[in-house]
Coordinates of C-alpha atoms and ligand atoms in Angstrom, one line a residue:
X411 CA 27.7 78.0 9.2
X412 CA 30.2 80.4 10.1
X413 CA 30.0 83.7 8.4
X414 CA 33.4 85.4 7.9
X415 CA 34.2 89.0 6.9
X416 CA 35.9 89.2 3.3
X417 CA 37.4 92.1 1.9
X418 CA 36.4 91.9 -1.6
X419 CA 36.2 94.7 -4.2
X420 CA 34.6 93.8 -7.4
X421 CA 35.3 96.0 -10.3
X422 CA 32.3 97.8 -11.7
X423 CA 32.6 99.9 -15.1
X424 CA 30.9 103.2 -14.7
X425 CA 30.1 103.2 -18.2
X426 CA 27.8 100.2 -17.9
X427 CA 25.9 101.3 -14.5
X428 CA 22.7 102.0 -16.3
X429 CA 22.8 99.0 -18.6
X430 CA 24.8 96.1 -17.2
X431 CA 22.2 93.3 -17.1
X432 CA 21.5 91.1 -20.2
X433 CA 17.9 91.9 -20.3
X434 CA 18.2 95.3 -20.7
X435 CA 18.1 98.8 -18.8
X436 CA 14.8 98.4 -17.1
X437 CA 15.8 95.2 -15.5
X438 CA 19.3 96.8 -14.9
X439 CA 17.5 99.6 -13.0
X440 CA 15.2 97.2 -11.2
X441 CA 18.4 95.6 -9.7
X442 CA 20.0 99.0 -9.1
X443 CA 16.9 100.2 -7.2
X444 CA 17.7 97.4 -4.6
X445 CA 21.1 98.6 -4.2
X446 CA 20.1 101.8 -3.3
X447 CA 18.4 100.2 0.0
X448 CA 21.6 98.5 0.8
X449 CA 23.8 101.1 2.8
X450 CA 21.3 102.5 5.0
X451 CA 19.5 99.2 5.2
X452 CA 22.4 97.0 6.3
X453 CA 23.5 99.7 8.8
X454 CA 20.2 99.4 10.4
X455 CA 20.4 95.6 10.2
X456 CA 23.9 95.6 11.9
X457 CA 22.4 98.1 14.6
X458 CA 19.5 95.9 15.6
X459 CA 21.6 93.0 16.1
X460 CA 24.2 94.9 18.1
X461 CA 21.6 96.3 20.2
X462 CA 21.3 92.6 21.8
X463 CA 24.9 91.6 21.0
X464 CA 25.7 91.7 24.9
X465 CA 22.7 89.2 25.5
X466 CA 24.1 86.7 23.5
X467 CA 26.5 84.3 25.6
X468 CA 27.0 81.3 23.0
X469 CA 30.7 81.6 21.8
X470 CA 29.4 80.3 18.3
X471 CA 26.6 82.6 18.1
X472 CA 29.0 85.5 19.2
X473 CA 31.4 84.8 16.4
X474 CA 28.5 84.6 13.9
X475 CA 27.5 88.1 14.7
X476 CA 30.8 89.2 14.4
X477 CA 30.9 87.8 10.9
X478 CA 27.5 89.1 10.0
X479 CA 28.6 92.7 11.0
X480 CA 31.7 92.4 9.4
X481 CA 30.0 91.2 6.0
X482 CA 27.1 93.6 6.0
X483 CA 29.8 96.4 6.7
X484 CA 31.5 95.1 3.4
X485 CA 28.4 95.2 1.7
X486 CA 27.5 98.6 2.8
X487 CA 30.8 99.8 1.4
X488 CA 30.6 98.4 -2.0
X489 CA 27.0 99.4 -2.3
X490 CA 28.1 102.9 -1.5
X491 CA 30.5 102.8 -4.4
X492 CA 27.9 101.4 -6.5
X493 CA 25.3 103.9 -5.8
X494 CA 27.8 106.7 -6.4
X495 CA 28.1 105.4 -10.2
X496 CA 24.3 106.0 -10.4
X497 CA 24.5 109.8 -9.0
X498 CA 27.5 110.3 -11.5
X499 CA 25.2 109.0 -14.2
X500 CA 22.8 111.7 -13.4
X501 CA 20.7 109.4 -11.3
X502 CA 19.1 110.3 -7.9
X503 CA 20.6 107.8 -6.2
X504 CA 21.9 110.1 -3.2
X505 CA 18.3 111.4 -2.7
X506 CA 16.6 108.1 -2.7
X507 CA 19.2 106.7 -0.2
X508 CA 18.7 110.0 2.1
X509 CA 15.0 108.8 2.0
X510 CA 15.3 105.3 3.2
X511 CA 18.0 106.5 5.9
X512 CA 15.4 109.0 7.0
X513 CA 12.7 106.2 7.4
X514 CA 15.1 103.9 9.1
X515 CA 16.1 106.6 11.6
X516 CA 12.3 107.1 12.3
X517 CA 12.0 103.5 13.0
X518 CA 15.0 103.6 15.2
X519 CA 13.5 106.7 17.2
X520 CA 9.8 105.1 17.6
X521 CA 10.2 101.4 17.5
X522 CA 11.4 99.3 20.5
X523 CA 14.4 97.2 19.8
X524 CA 12.7 94.1 19.4
X525 CA 10.6 95.7 16.8
X526 CA 13.6 96.6 15.1
X527 CA 15.1 93.3 15.3
X528 CA 11.7 91.9 14.1
X529 CA 12.2 94.1 10.6
X530 CA 15.6 93.0 10.6
X531 CA 14.8 89.3 10.4
X532 CA 11.9 89.7 8.1
X533 CA 14.0 91.9 5.5
X534 CA 17.3 89.1 6.2
X535 CA 14.7 86.7 4.9
X536 CA 14.0 88.7 2.0
X537 CA 17.8 89.0 0.9
X538 CA 17.9 85.3 1.7
X539 CA 14.9 84.6 -0.6
X540 CA 16.4 86.8 -3.4
X541 CA 19.9 85.4 -2.8
X542 CA 18.8 81.9 -3.0
X543 CA 16.7 82.1 -6.1
X544 CA 19.7 84.1 -8.0
X545 CA 22.2 81.6 -6.9
X546 CA 19.9 78.5 -7.8
X547 CA 18.9 79.9 -11.5
X548 CA 22.0 81.2 -13.7
X549 CA 19.1 82.9 -15.7
X550 CA 18.8 85.7 -12.9
X551 CA 22.1 87.1 -14.2
X552 CA 22.5 85.4 -17.3
X553 CA 25.5 86.6 -19.4
X554 CA 25.3 90.1 -17.8
X555 CA 28.5 92.6 -17.4
X556 CA 30.9 90.5 -15.4
X557 CA 31.8 93.0 -12.6
X558 CA 28.2 93.8 -11.8
X559 CA 27.2 90.0 -11.9
X560 CA 30.2 89.5 -9.7
X561 CA 29.3 92.0 -6.9
X562 CA 25.6 90.8 -6.8
X563 CA 26.8 87.0 -6.7
X564 CA 29.2 87.8 -4.1
X565 CA 26.7 89.7 -2.0
X566 CA 24.0 86.8 -2.7
X567 CA 26.6 84.0 -1.4
X568 CA 27.2 86.0 1.9
X569 CA 23.6 86.9 2.6
X570 CA 23.1 82.9 2.2
X571 CA 26.1 82.3 4.6
X572 CA 24.9 84.6 7.3
X573 CA 21.0 84.0 6.6
X574 CA 20.4 82.5 10.2
X575 CA 22.5 84.9 12.2
X576 CA 20.0 87.7 13.0
X577 CA 17.3 84.9 13.5
X578 CA 19.1 82.9 15.9
X579 CA 19.7 86.2 18.0
X580 CA 16.0 86.8 17.7
X581 CA 15.2 83.3 19.1
X582 CA 17.8 83.7 21.8
X583 CA 16.7 87.0 23.0
X584 CA 12.9 86.9 22.7
X585 CA 11.0 84.8 25.0
X586 CA 9.2 82.0 23.1
X587 CA 5.5 82.2 23.0
X588 CA 2.9 83.7 21.1
X589 CA 4.0 87.4 21.2
X590 CA 7.2 86.3 19.5
X591 CA 5.4 84.7 16.8
X592 CA 2.9 87.3 16.3
X593 CA 5.3 90.2 16.1
X594 CA 7.7 88.2 13.5
X595 CA 4.5 87.4 11.5
X596 CA 3.2 90.9 11.7
X597 CA 6.4 92.7 10.9
X598 CA 6.9 90.4 7.6
X599 CA 3.3 91.7 6.5
X600 CA 4.0 95.2 7.1
X601 CA 7.5 95.1 5.7
X602 CA 6.2 93.5 2.5
X603 CA 4.0 96.2 1.8
X604 CA 6.5 98.9 2.4
X605 CA 9.6 97.4 0.9
X606 CA 7.8 96.6 -2.5
X607 CA 6.1 99.9 -2.6
X608 CA 9.4 101.6 -2.2
X609 CA 11.3 99.2 -4.8
X610 CA 8.6 100.1 -7.4
X611 CA 8.8 103.9 -6.7
X612 CA 12.7 103.8 -6.8
X613 CA 12.5 101.7 -10.0
X614 CA 10.5 104.1 -11.7
X615 CA 12.5 107.1 -10.5
X616 CA 15.8 105.5 -11.9
X617 CA 14.2 104.6 -15.1
X618 CA 12.5 108.3 -15.3
X619 CA 15.9 110.0 -15.0
X620 CA 17.9 107.8 -17.3
X621 CA 18.1 110.0 -20.6
X622 CA 19.7 107.3 -22.3
X623 CA 16.7 104.7 -21.5
X624 CA 14.2 104.4 -24.3
X625 CA 10.9 102.8 -24.5
X626 CA 10.3 103.8 -20.9
X627 CA 6.9 102.4 -20.5
X628 CA 7.3 99.4 -22.8
X629 CA 10.3 98.4 -21.1
X630 CA 8.7 97.5 -18.0
X631 CA 7.2 94.5 -19.8
X632 CA 10.9 93.1 -19.5
X633 CA 10.7 93.9 -15.7
X634 CA 7.5 91.9 -15.5
X635 CA 8.7 88.9 -17.1
X636 CA 11.8 88.8 -15.3
X637 CA 9.9 88.8 -12.1
X638 CA 6.7 87.0 -12.9
X639 CA 7.4 84.9 -15.9
X640 CA 11.0 83.6 -16.7
X641 CA 13.0 83.1 -14.4
X642 CA 10.1 84.5 -12.3
X643 CA 12.1 85.9 -9.4
X644 CA 9.3 87.0 -7.3
X645 CA 7.2 84.1 -8.5
X646 CA 9.5 81.5 -7.2
X647 CA 9.7 83.4 -3.8
X648 CA 6.3 82.7 -3.0
X649 CA 6.4 79.4 -1.3
X650 CA 9.5 80.7 0.8
X651 CA 7.8 83.8 1.9
X652 CA 4.8 81.7 3.2
X653 CA 7.1 79.4 4.9
X654 CA 8.4 82.1 6.9
X655 CA 4.8 82.3 8.7
X656 CA 5.2 78.4 10.0
X657 CA 5.6 78.9 13.9
X658 CA 8.9 76.7 13.6
X659 CA 10.4 78.2 10.9
X660 CA 14.1 78.4 10.6
X661 CA 16.2 80.0 7.7
X662 CA 18.4 76.7 7.3
X663 CA 15.1 74.8 6.7
X664 CA 15.8 75.7 3.0
X665 CA 19.3 74.1 3.1
X666 CA 21.4 75.7 0.1
X667 CA 24.7 75.6 1.9
X668 CA 26.2 73.7 -1.0
X669 CA 26.2 77.1 -2.9
X670 CA 28.8 78.4 -0.5
X671 CA 31.6 76.3 -2.4
X672 CA 31.4 79.0 -4.8
X673 CA 32.7 81.7 -2.8
X674 CA 36.5 81.1 -3.1
X675 CA 36.4 80.7 -7.1
X676 CA 34.3 84.0 -7.2
X677 CA 36.5 85.8 -5.3
X678 CA 39.7 84.7 -7.5
X679 CA 37.2 85.6 -10.7
X680 CA 36.7 89.1 -9.0
X681 CA 40.3 89.6 -8.4
X682 CA 41.1 88.5 -12.1
X683 CA 38.4 90.8 -13.5
X684 CA 39.8 93.4 -12.0
X685 CA 43.5 93.1 -12.8
X686 CA 42.3 92.4 -16.5
X687 CA 40.6 95.8 -16.5
X688 CA 43.5 97.4 -14.9
X689 CA 41.9 98.5 -11.7
X690 CA 42.7 98.1 -8.2
X691 CA 41.3 95.0 -6.1
X692 CA 41.4 97.2 -3.0
X693 CA 38.3 99.6 -2.6
X694 CA 39.1 103.1 -2.8
X695 CA 38.7 104.9 0.7
X696 CA 35.2 106.2 0.9
X697 CA 36.5 109.6 2.0
X698 CA 38.9 110.2 -0.9
X699 CA 36.2 108.9 -3.4
X700 CA 33.6 111.5 -2.1
Ligands
FE2_1433 FE1 24.2 92.2 2.9
FE2_1434 FE1 22.4 90.2 5.2

């Protein structure tokens, strides 16, 4: 599986940023909360793989690393633009992004590079689980606003395409044995607690800050149904989460490569949607959008 960088720029109607998901504003903001993690998070992933780039000699894995970095850079760019729509709507996305960046900069300073890579492979497994679930069940996105559905589907497809790259780097540069296994397993446990605690806080912050969001408390029921009932985004992730603790685990043990056939038709659909909306299919430069 060879990931390639694709310069994709989905069109996101700004007026729908607080209510683009078919299940309403609370589910919208749950997924918006995930978006806030990507710019700082994906920079951290790229850096922690770059730290070991020189130690990868296999030409195929070197090419995959280049594709991985290229894809994460495009995701970062699009999620910066996505999150800016949240700020423009009066929500504290920049402030929350700053908190994520601060936390990850602290990890860069205090953790050895191997521990940073361990965090990356744990979080890449999270993105792969979320992406795989979303691609396998159309109810995750339903008939949501097309641009938002497209940006998340594109991201999910590329997360699937490169899901083993950081892991293969890990297996290449870390000496096999109990330390490698224990570090990987321990980091998955700590990451699980920290990541979901932050997602919860960010989600609540977005809902509280959204003046158009009614039934603030009751709406969380729709998120619980989405995550644990039907379609059950988190409920369905549980077996794959446990699978990570298998000593011989590899991301492609869950073989969903057939989904990748959707990439090219999706890119065409993204371009058609943007053209129909009279928008550019090229991303505005981040500096000029600032
Ligand atoms: Fe990504
Ligand atoms: Fe990724």
